[in-house]
Amino acid sequence: MAKKDNPLKPDKKAEHFRAPVTGIFRRSPFEGLLDHASKVRECIKCLSPAVEYFCDGKYDKMDDMVKKISELEREADQIKGNLRAHLPRFIFLPVKRGDFLMLLREEDAILDYAEDVANLMTMRHTQVPKEIKKELLEHTKKVVETAEAFENAVVNIKDLLETSFGKSEREQTKRMIHRVHRKEWEADQVEARLSRKLFNSKELEPISVIHLLKIVDRMDQIANHAENAGDWLRAMLAR
Amino acid sequence: MDPFTWLLLAIALTIAFYMAWNIGANDVANSMGTSVGSGALTLKNAIIVAAIFEFLGAVLLGAHVTDTVRKGIVDPLAFTGNEFNFVYGMMAALLAAAIWITVATFYGYPISTSQSIVGGVAGFGFAAIALGQVSSSTVHLEVLGKIVASWIISPLVGALLAYIMFMVVKKLILDKADPVRATKKVVPFLVFFVFLVIIAAVLIKAPKGSIIYGITPEMSIGTALIIALMAFIIGYLYLFKFKPKRARSDMEKYGHVEYIFVYLQIITACAVAFAHGSNDVANSIGPVAAIYSTLISGAIETQTVVPLGLLVLGGVGIVIGLSTWGYKVIKTIGEKIAEITPTRGFSAEFGAALTILACSFMKLPVSTSQVLVGAVIGVGFARGLSAIDFKVVRNIIITWVITIPVAALTAIGIYLGIMYFV
């Protein structure tokens, strides 16, 4: 990730030159940010299937999904570490360095909670009644949509950079972030319904209720952090 | 002329040619790097453009800055009666500059040829004063001060101009929802503006003895207007017929914009090469011009114009340096700064070219590389680049402080050495 050259560079001769222009440019950290965001997308895609397998009792398939989620989270962590390590104080970005790092932090949280949910599901083979399953899948779908809406917004960074944060692109990105907010609200609605059903369930054991509530809670956090990330992206747009 | 004089002249011309070669091998690459990095020019085209325009800049405009180096810093008239000391001194300056440029090139320090030659000449002047050969007013401190000030101010001006130009591009094109249409409308005007400003300035401020000297300001502006108008019409017609494929994504739209800006960047690349030639040729030719006129005429001359042949020598040296080594450097630089796009490259090159040209008009030897760095930073401040490393700025500031003393001391050493042995 660092700008420093491969010391085994073959053409040693041409290294002897006076060219301050080359020193000015640094590898763009936004590439890494977009890499990280794509990991988020891939990871989120695994959530719905994983939850479905959990509800249907297909625990083997669920374990496969969980493993995939863990792996993606680990790869993303590596990218994150690289980015953080290579943002020295004398680098000048078109956005505030702090905003960039906070965005990264919230994206990281999305992945952390996704992994949390995945691990939680493996801890107990809780039987999920049909009507809970419906709401659970609906909630997962809304949360995934929230994260995807955020990812669409963050991918727009490429256009933002190209137009040097031009007005038209900024407006476009703001609209996308607004969508993230809406989706998060919708996810909240489903979560409220689902929680109410869980609290008032006649057929579930208390421990099952606790397990499912924890899963729902962590799932909701994914949407929350996607929304937060969207807000930091919004902050980066400020002139 | 006796053989000894011939020998001195031959040595001086050789070192001068070497300096020109080094300029062609390094500094030109800095000017062309942004065009190759953005893809506006292939390596081959960059070499062709650089060769033509560096040469033109050196020959048509180079006399201004050469005057400063050969008689502006150290007063030649103070050496009347002591002509050979003047010659030795200028040779010491030239040699000192050549040594330091070679060292800097080897280690990759961003020292400029302008800085080292100015330091060398000043060093010789101070040495002569210290030895009691001339009065203390021989070294024009106010000129030296102006030059150093220009080293500090020129990158800032370059940054400002590049910033303004990029903001113009941003507000008029990148901000719009239909950037391709905006580009087609705005670019002909940009072309017109660039042609007008540069050609008018060059014609008005041509130095005495230059082929293009003697044109009245009215005719200069008139000529520039006509050429700029032709460029405007050509640009407009070409863009009118430009019907790109329907852009399916935003990135494709901006891709079209960048494609159109390639042509603008080619224009500014020529301008930068021209400006660079006009400013840097003096770093190789300045001292030799003084030596040449003194040895040939046997007396100190201050009123003559810079001989065209010497400017041609410098220009040729630069072109040869460029074609034998410089292209490798251009290639390397182009690869390292491949993130730059034509819109940014155009803005930075515009800012740099105008600034360097203005300095040439004002007879100030500046570091073209540092001006270009300033221009790029200017674009960065307009949020045009994803990441800028400010460490380079610190290195540049260091060069402002240490180059004159270092080059001067070397020149002093060489001069004292010559005095001792001759």
XYZ file of C-alpha atoms in Angstrom:
661
model
C 0.000 0.000 0.000
C 2.925 2.317 0.719
C 4.256 4.566 -1.947
C 7.785 3.401 -1.362
C 9.194 1.546 -4.312
C 10.102 -2.064 -4.593
C 13.791 -2.075 -3.645
C 14.350 -4.731 -6.275
C 13.385 -2.297 -9.005
C 15.351 -3.418 -12.064
C 16.051 -0.116 -13.781
C 18.399 1.233 -11.139
C 19.983 3.732 -13.515
C 16.921 5.840 -14.058
C 16.563 6.226 -10.309
C 19.291 8.857 -10.357
C 17.299 11.900 -11.249
C 16.078 15.122 -9.752
C 12.338 15.086 -9.985
C 10.494 16.598 -7.074
C 7.283 16.181 -9.035
C 7.262 12.462 -8.351
C 7.638 13.007 -4.635
C 4.445 14.998 -4.555
C 2.130 12.189 -5.486
C 1.133 9.514 -3.077
C -0.901 6.401 -3.601
C -4.487 7.338 -3.110
C -5.975 6.027 0.144
C -9.369 6.143 -1.508
C -8.500 3.038 -3.483
C -8.071 1.201 -0.219
C -11.304 2.673 1.062
C -13.194 1.363 -1.941
C -11.506 -2.028 -1.545
C -12.705 -2.099 2.030
C -16.204 -1.111 0.978
C -16.341 -3.931 -1.547
C -15.436 -6.382 1.199
C -18.361 -4.968 3.170
C -20.648 -5.624 0.237
C -19.493 -9.202 -0.197
C -19.789 -9.861 3.510
C -23.283 -8.425 3.742
C -24.404 -10.582 0.840
C -23.718 -13.644 2.984
C -26.019 -12.527 5.795
C -29.425 -13.301 4.328
C -28.513 -16.849 3.288
C -26.854 -17.440 6.653
C -29.959 -16.321 8.554
C -32.171 -18.414 6.292
C -30.093 -21.524 6.921
C -30.236 -20.766 10.652
C -34.016 -20.569 10.607
C -34.340 -23.719 8.500
C -31.996 -25.689 10.704
C -29.447 -26.235 7.889
C -26.606 -25.729 10.282
C -23.856 -27.106 8.063
C -24.582 -24.681 5.298
C -24.887 -21.935 7.864
C -21.428 -22.754 9.208
C -20.008 -22.416 5.702
C -21.534 -18.981 5.367
C -20.261 -17.990 8.783
C -16.767 -19.058 7.845
C -16.945 -16.964 4.691
C -18.120 -13.951 6.677
C -15.247 -14.328 9.119
C -12.735 -14.563 6.336
C -14.060 -11.451 4.589
C -14.001 -9.573 7.871
C -10.388 -10.560 8.386
C -9.375 -9.443 4.875
C -11.149 -6.150 5.421
C -9.327 -5.686 8.699
C -6.047 -6.030 6.881
C -6.992 -3.345 4.400
C -8.113 -1.145 7.260
C -4.823 -1.625 9.093
C -2.878 -0.774 5.967
C -4.867 2.379 5.400
C -4.454 3.568 8.951
C -0.735 2.872 8.890
C -0.203 4.906 5.744
C -1.955 8.150 6.506
C 0.854 10.255 7.915
C 0.293 13.772 9.128
C 1.944 15.414 6.157
C -0.415 13.886 3.667
C -2.956 16.244 2.189
C -6.313 14.826 1.166
C -9.281 16.485 -0.526
C -11.201 15.578 2.636
C -10.367 15.938 6.287
C -8.146 13.119 7.406
C -10.244 12.680 10.510
C -13.435 12.311 8.476
C -11.758 9.670 6.353
C -10.651 7.667 9.355
C -14.058 7.914 11.018
C -15.741 6.663 7.858
C -13.355 3.744 7.848
C -14.144 3.092 11.501
C -17.877 2.920 10.886
C -17.397 0.648 7.890
C -15.277 -1.558 10.088
C -18.079 -1.630 12.656
C -20.501 -2.905 10.011
C -18.242 -5.850 9.422
C -17.627 -6.442 13.096
C -21.329 -6.668 13.835
C -21.925 -8.855 10.804
C -19.355 -11.250 12.167
C -20.959 -10.960 15.600
C -24.338 -11.970 14.218
C -22.771 -14.873 12.350
C -20.973 -16.160 15.429
C -24.043 -15.735 17.606
C -26.060 -17.901 15.292
C -23.588 -20.744 15.646
C -23.733 -20.698 19.430
C -27.136 -22.314 19.786
C -29.288 -24.225 17.405
C -32.367 -22.329 18.469
C -35.607 -23.452 16.844
C -37.205 -20.547 15.027
C -41.033 -20.586 14.697
C -42.457 -19.760 11.289
C -43.808 -16.307 11.957
C -40.586 -15.268 13.730
C -38.644 -16.587 10.767
C -40.630 -14.358 8.406
C -39.931 -11.229 10.442
C -36.309 -12.218 11.008
C -35.686 -12.603 7.289
C -37.490 -9.337 6.617
C -35.318 -7.572 9.177
C -32.180 -9.059 7.703
C -33.289 -7.962 4.244
C -33.839 -4.373 5.403
C -30.493 -4.287 7.181
C -28.733 -5.638 4.109
C -30.491 -3.010 1.988
C -29.297 -0.320 4.347
C -25.704 -1.486 4.084
C -26.005 -1.816 0.309
C -27.446 1.682 0.044
C -24.449 2.948 1.958
C -22.076 1.013 -0.250
C -23.656 2.560 -3.352
C -23.088 5.966 -1.848
C -19.475 5.292 -0.958
C -18.667 3.929 -4.406
C -19.654 7.329 -5.704
C -16.417 8.570 -4.197
C -14.763 7.786 -7.510
C -16.975 10.328 -9.251
C -16.564 12.757 -6.399
C -12.814 12.622 -6.746
C -12.950 12.928 -10.526
C -15.080 16.055 -10.384
C -13.112 17.393 -7.450
C -16.315 17.192 -5.372
C -18.366 18.941 -8.008
C -21.819 20.182 -7.192
C -23.725 17.720 -9.337
C -21.940 14.709 -7.866
C -22.280 16.044 -4.339
C -26.019 16.355 -4.769
C -26.154 12.845 -6.162
C -24.227 11.463 -3.221
C -26.413 13.337 -0.753
C -29.489 11.724 -2.281
C -27.890 8.307 -1.930
C -27.070 8.977 1.716
C -30.630 10.074 2.283
C -31.695 6.668 1.009
C -29.457 5.014 3.597
C -31.314 6.913 6.291
C -34.647 5.797 4.927
C -33.623 2.170 4.774
C -32.313 2.331 8.316
C -35.662 3.694 9.437
C -37.441 0.844 7.668
C -35.104 -1.644 9.349
C -35.940 -0.057 12.704
C -39.645 -0.532 12.031
C -39.208 -4.220 11.356
C -36.966 -4.584 14.364
C -39.648 -3.070 16.593
C -42.264 -5.504 15.291
C -39.900 -8.430 15.625
C -38.844 -7.549 19.156
C -42.459 -7.161 20.224
C -43.243 -10.630 18.854
C -40.234 -12.090 20.638
C -41.079 -10.478 23.966
C -44.630 -11.767 23.761
C -43.946 -15.209 22.350
C -45.864 -18.035 23.968
C -44.035 -20.887 22.313
C -40.397 -19.888 22.743
C -38.253 -20.765 25.727
C -36.784 -17.755 27.560
C -33.262 -18.696 26.512
C -34.340 -18.852 22.878
C -35.887 -15.420 23.221
C -32.635 -14.085 24.622
C -30.626 -15.676 21.855
C -32.861 -14.345 19.115
C -33.069 -10.901 20.701
C -29.294 -10.674 20.811
C -29.101 -11.633 17.159
C -31.700 -9.040 16.246
C -29.925 -6.426 18.294
C -26.578 -7.019 16.641
C -28.239 -7.117 13.263
C -29.756 -3.734 13.979
C -26.330 -2.375 14.837
C -25.205 -3.208 11.319
C -27.834 -0.850 9.976
C -26.965 1.786 12.566
C -23.327 1.813 11.644
C -24.142 1.840 7.960
C -26.149 4.968 8.672
C -23.300 6.466 10.713
C -20.890 5.724 7.918
C -23.244 7.490 5.558
C -23.186 10.501 7.855
C -19.406 10.613 7.827
C -19.486 10.427 4.052
C -21.852 13.378 4.169
C -19.370 15.197 6.391
C -16.622 14.551 3.850
C -18.690 16.333 1.228
C -18.740 19.559 3.176
C -16.899 22.333 1.420
C 43.577 34.233 -30.415
C 46.355 32.288 -28.830
C 46.063 28.594 -28.027
C 45.590 29.255 -24.309
C 42.520 31.368 -24.965
C 41.192 28.701 -27.278
C 41.732 26.112 -24.593
C 39.821 28.158 -22.041
C 36.983 28.689 -24.454
C 36.889 25.020 -25.369
C 36.766 23.986 -21.705
C 34.044 26.501 -20.963
C 31.955 25.412 -23.937
C 32.326 21.776 -22.955
C 31.192 22.324 -19.398
C 28.346 24.495 -20.657
C 27.293 21.746 -23.026
C 27.395 19.280 -20.160
C 25.157 21.536 -18.063
C 22.721 21.800 -20.966
C 22.814 18.040 -21.339
C 22.036 17.586 -17.662
C 19.123 20.006 -17.952
C 17.787 18.038 -20.891
C 18.266 14.782 -19.035
C 16.475 15.874 -15.862
C 14.578 19.117 -15.764
C 12.807 18.585 -19.046
C 11.426 15.349 -17.669
C 9.856 17.276 -14.841
C 8.081 19.503 -17.322
C 6.855 16.640 -19.485
C 6.159 14.157 -16.722
C 2.635 15.359 -16.044
C 1.710 15.042 -19.714
C 3.065 11.528 -20.010
C 1.593 10.500 -16.672
C -1.887 11.584 -17.667
C -1.605 9.909 -21.028
C -1.916 13.141 -22.974
C 1.395 12.456 -24.665
C 3.045 9.190 -25.474
C 6.707 9.003 -24.578
C 7.666 9.481 -28.202
C 5.412 12.503 -28.641
C 6.670 13.976 -25.398
C 10.233 13.811 -26.647
C 9.268 15.428 -29.940
C 7.294 18.197 -28.247
C 10.020 18.808 -25.710
C 12.772 18.852 -28.293
C 11.004 21.368 -30.508
C 9.693 23.707 -27.846
C 12.649 23.595 -25.470
C 14.836 24.577 -28.389
C 12.472 27.340 -29.478
C 12.179 28.673 -25.955
C 15.925 28.702 -25.516
C 16.647 30.404 -28.809
C 13.767 32.864 -28.982
C 13.506 33.886 -25.362
C 16.547 32.586 -23.544
C 18.565 35.789 -23.745
C 16.634 37.499 -20.935
C 17.673 35.206 -18.133
C 21.082 34.658 -19.720
C 21.698 38.380 -19.307
C 21.068 38.135 -15.606
C 23.455 35.250 -15.149
C 26.231 36.711 -17.252
C 26.134 40.306 -16.058
C 23.295 40.839 -13.627
C 24.678 39.218 -10.511
C 28.348 40.081 -10.830
C 29.229 43.322 -12.568
C 31.618 42.485 -15.405
C 32.805 46.084 -15.704
C 34.512 45.783 -12.338
C 36.978 43.456 -14.017
C 38.127 45.915 -16.674
C 41.837 45.421 -16.926
C 41.525 42.102 -15.188
C 39.718 40.305 -17.963
C 41.237 36.913 -17.321
C 40.130 36.938 -13.702
C 36.602 37.448 -14.929
C 36.955 34.505 -17.275
C 38.442 32.298 -14.581
C 35.715 33.343 -12.205
C 32.922 32.522 -14.581
C 34.553 29.191 -15.288
C 34.779 28.504 -11.577
C 31.095 29.290 -11.240
C 30.223 27.036 -14.155
C 32.353 24.192 -12.851
C 30.943 24.498 -9.327
C 27.417 24.396 -10.668
C 28.217 21.387 -12.842
C 29.718 19.502 -9.895
C 26.774 20.135 -7.603
C 24.190 19.346 -10.229
C 25.924 16.025 -10.851
C 25.975 15.206 -7.141
C 22.346 16.257 -6.718
C 21.281 14.217 -9.720
C 23.018 11.151 -8.391
C 21.360 11.379 -4.997
C 18.046 12.660 -6.269
C 18.051 15.953 -4.357
C 15.570 18.451 -5.811
C 18.218 21.121 -6.359
C 17.717 23.140 -9.468
C 20.223 24.117 -12.113
C 19.171 27.735 -11.708
C 19.990 27.715 -8.021
C 23.396 26.178 -8.493
C 24.498 28.513 -11.261
C 23.330 31.578 -9.355
C 25.163 30.304 -6.294
C 28.284 29.655 -8.331
C 28.382 33.090 -9.941
C 27.671 34.811 -6.630
C 30.411 32.760 -5.014
C 32.923 33.888 -7.584
C 31.880 37.488 -7.026
C 32.334 37.193 -3.272
C 35.697 35.515 -3.730
C 36.888 38.331 -5.958
C 35.764 40.869 -3.371
C 37.453 38.943 -0.579
C 40.693 38.846 -2.535
C 40.488 42.574 -2.966
C 40.344 42.326 -6.739
C 37.160 44.311 -7.008
C 35.040 46.616 -4.931
C 32.301 45.246 -2.735
C 29.580 46.656 -4.947
C 30.534 44.239 -7.702
C 28.066 41.676 -6.501
C 24.611 43.139 -6.991
C 23.061 42.075 -3.750
C 19.704 43.517 -4.651
C 19.602 41.355 -7.769
C 20.623 38.350 -5.746
C 17.914 39.163 -3.252
C 15.327 39.465 -5.984
C 16.365 36.119 -7.393
C 16.117 34.332 -4.067
C 12.769 35.994 -3.470
C 11.604 34.715 -6.839
C 12.543 31.179 -5.828
C 10.174 31.463 -2.907
C 7.422 33.348 -4.686
C 7.359 31.533 -8.017
C 6.046 28.189 -6.712
C 3.377 30.110 -4.802
C 2.370 32.011 -7.907
C 2.363 28.767 -9.852
C 0.125 27.267 -7.189
C -2.241 30.216 -7.332
C -2.556 30.231 -11.111
C -3.019 26.465 -11.264
C -5.635 26.685 -8.508
C -7.557 29.384 -10.333
C -7.479 27.555 -13.653
C -8.615 24.306 -12.077
C -11.414 26.065 -10.220
C -12.510 27.499 -13.569
C -12.547 23.994 -15.036
C -14.378 22.703 -11.976
C -17.047 25.395 -11.847
C -17.696 25.507 -15.565
C -17.426 21.823 -16.366
C -17.047 19.351 -13.519
C -19.822 20.833 -11.415
C -22.384 20.446 -14.163
C -24.800 17.594 -14.582
C -23.889 17.371 -18.272
C -20.139 17.844 -18.196
C -19.566 16.746 -21.779
C -21.802 19.480 -23.134
C -20.165 21.994 -20.848
C -16.753 20.883 -22.066
C -17.708 21.439 -25.679
C -18.827 24.944 -24.861
C -15.971 25.978 -22.588
C -12.880 24.390 -24.133
C -12.693 26.606 -27.247
C -12.590 29.621 -24.948
C -9.869 28.038 -22.855
C -7.887 27.339 -26.008
C -8.351 30.924 -27.122
C -7.274 32.279 -23.774
C -4.156 30.125 -23.493
C -2.993 30.921 -27.028
C -3.673 34.621 -26.652
C -1.893 35.110 -23.369
C 1.178 33.096 -24.209
C 1.748 34.270 -27.760
C 1.111 37.914 -26.945
C 3.417 37.806 -23.956
C 6.194 36.080 -25.868
C 6.001 38.502 -28.781
C 5.840 41.593 -26.610
C 8.631 40.581 -24.321
C 11.025 39.103 -26.839
C 14.577 39.970 -25.903
C 16.855 42.108 -28.028
C 18.707 40.126 -30.626
C 16.014 37.521 -30.788
C 14.559 36.678 -34.162
C 11.181 37.863 -33.027
C 12.371 41.092 -31.491
C 11.116 44.433 -32.625
C 7.449 43.723 -33.052
C 5.371 46.539 -31.657
C 3.006 45.709 -28.806
C 0.012 46.431 -31.023
C 1.220 44.042 -33.676
C 2.076 41.468 -31.032
C -1.397 41.503 -29.584
C -2.858 41.572 -33.062
C -0.870 38.541 -34.152
C -1.727 36.724 -30.959
C -5.406 37.521 -31.411
C -5.411 36.152 -34.928
C -3.648 32.942 -33.952
C -5.820 32.522 -30.886
C -8.915 33.067 -32.995
C -7.803 30.414 -35.457
C -7.179 28.015 -32.594
C -10.618 28.845 -31.246
C -12.288 28.073 -34.552
C -10.361 24.847 -35.053
C -11.180 23.754 -31.524
C -14.820 24.653 -31.889
C -15.222 22.808 -35.167
C -13.480 19.734 -33.884
C -15.570 19.625 -30.748
C -18.728 20.274 -32.732
C -18.121 17.061 -34.613
C -17.240 15.218 -31.438
C -20.150 12.917 -30.736
C -19.072 10.387 -28.180
C -20.857 7.140 -27.502
C -23.764 7.531 -25.162
C -22.182 7.518 -21.737
C -23.736 4.779 -19.688
C -22.162 5.718 -16.417
C -20.894 8.866 -14.803
C -17.329 7.659 -15.102
C -17.761 7.360 -18.868
C -19.018 10.925 -19.032
C -15.956 12.157 -17.207
C -13.826 9.935 -19.383
C -15.059 11.920 -22.388
C -14.245 15.170 -20.629
C -10.745 13.996 -19.862
C -10.318 12.835 -23.443
C -11.112 16.308 -24.739
C -8.764 17.868 -22.218
C -5.909 15.800 -23.617
C -5.696 18.333 -26.422
C -5.590 21.217 -24.009
C -2.881 19.504 -22.065
C -0.822 19.025 -25.193
C -0.986 22.767 -25.748
C 0.151 23.533 -22.212
C 2.851 20.863 -22.442
C 4.302 22.767 -25.375
C 4.016 25.950 -23.346
C 5.819 24.472 -20.367
C 8.608 23.118 -22.557
C 8.929 26.512 -24.207
C 8.955 28.335 -20.889
C 11.430 25.901 -19.425
C 13.805 26.278 -22.367
C 13.635 30.034 -22.049
C 14.517 29.991 -18.375
C 16.936 27.122 -17.971
C 19.146 27.574 -21.044
C 20.730 30.462 -19.156
C 21.972 28.058 -16.528
C 24.284 26.501 -19.052
C 24.898 29.451 -21.370
C 25.040 32.361 -18.955
C 28.637 32.112 -17.769
C 29.874 30.916 -21.142
C 28.304 33.927 -22.841
C 30.348 36.155 -20.554
C 33.485 34.116 -21.141
C 32.958 33.989 -24.881
C 32.468 37.702 -25.413
C 35.397 38.553 -23.152
C 37.823 36.158 -24.811
C 36.764 36.921 -28.369
C 36.926 40.669 -28.036
C 39.686 40.791 -25.482
C 37.724 43.230 -23.366
C 34.751 43.323 -21.032
C 31.564 43.767 -23.006
C 28.239 44.494 -21.436
C 26.215 45.940 -24.248
C 26.276 43.091 -26.681
C 23.379 40.763 -27.090
C 23.769 37.122 -26.294
C 25.188 35.459 -29.400
C 22.574 33.347 -31.106
C 25.085 30.573 -31.619
C 25.476 30.112 -27.879
C 21.736 29.902 -27.376
C 21.637 27.322 -30.129
C 24.439 25.420 -28.411
C 22.420 25.396 -25.216
C 19.266 24.377 -27.023
C 21.030 21.560 -28.826
C 22.617 20.391 -25.588
C 19.228 20.229 -23.958
C 17.737 18.291 -26.846
C 20.610 15.822 -26.873
C 20.369 15.336 -23.114
C 16.679 14.742 -23.536
C 17.056 12.163 -26.267
C 19.954 10.256 -24.770
C 18.891 10.058 -21.130
C 15.937 12.298 -20.498
C 13.419 9.992 -22.074
C 14.171 7.314 -19.482
C 13.515 9.804 -16.728
C 10.313 10.963 -18.411
C 9.145 7.361 -18.625
C 9.904 6.742 -14.961
C 8.207 9.936 -13.866
C 5.209 9.247 -16.084
C 4.758 5.853 -14.454
C 5.056 7.250 -10.971
C 2.462 9.955 -11.408
C -0.020 8.034 -13.484
C -2.904 9.141 -11.225
C -2.884 12.553 -12.790
C -5.604 13.229 -15.349
C -5.636 15.697 -18.255
C -7.886 18.189 -16.474
C -5.458 18.386 -13.564
C -2.389 18.226 -15.782
C -3.691 21.045 -17.926
C -4.360 23.283 -14.935
C -0.995 22.609 -13.326
C 0.930 23.042 -16.571
C -0.936 26.251 -17.340
C -0.049 27.701 -13.962
C 3.560 26.569 -14.248
C 4.057 27.762 -17.834
C 2.675 31.234 -17.164
C 4.720 31.639 -14.010
C 7.959 30.470 -15.588
C 7.380 32.654 -18.647
C 6.731 35.651 -16.430
C 9.979 34.955 -14.586
C 11.823 34.688 -17.888
C 10.370 38.036 -18.937
C 11.500 39.498 -15.651
C 14.959 38.049 -16.256
C 14.733 35.897 -13.138
C 16.308 32.429 -13.118
C 13.860 30.218 -11.236
C 13.609 26.524 -10.650
C 11.074 25.225 -13.128
C 10.681 21.968 -11.229
C 9.777 23.785 -8.051
C 7.256 25.953 -9.858
C 5.663 22.828 -11.274
C 5.530 21.295 -7.804
C 3.809 24.446 -6.610
C 1.330 24.249 -9.461
C 0.484 20.641 -8.678
C -0.048 21.525 -5.032
C -2.300 24.353 -6.198
C -4.482 21.829 -7.985
C -4.411 19.674 -4.859
C -5.725 22.556 -2.783
C -8.687 22.715 -5.128
C -9.407 19.110 -4.075
C -8.273 17.975 -7.488
C -5.923 15.204 -6.373
C -6.550 12.253 -4.100
C -3.396 12.518 -2.050
C -0.517 14.958 -1.889
C 2.693 14.423 -0.001
C 3.945 17.564 1.643
C 7.326 16.154 2.523
C 8.593 17.371 -0.829
C 7.808 20.923 0.216
C 10.136 20.605 3.145
C 12.921 19.314 0.900
C 12.381 22.214 -1.468
C 12.557 24.762 1.318
C 15.828 23.222 2.411
C 17.242 23.727 -1.070
C 16.382 27.411 -0.878
C 18.558 27.725 2.139
C 21.539 25.541 1.351
C 22.047 25.696 -2.400
C 23.539 29.171 -2.649
C 26.029 28.695 0.178
C 27.053 25.275 -1.066
C 27.479 26.265 -4.709
C 29.074 29.552 -3.756
C 31.616 27.935 -1.499
C 32.555 25.480 -4.197
C 32.966 28.276 -6.712
C 35.035 30.231 -4.224
C 37.204 27.210 -3.676
C 37.747 26.659 -7.371
C 38.386 30.324 -8.029
C 40.909 30.566 -5.228
C 42.521 27.448 -6.580
C 42.815 28.949 -10.027
C 44.170 32.180 -8.591
C 46.797 30.249 -6.726
C 48.017 28.277 -9.677
C 47.814 30.829 -12.455
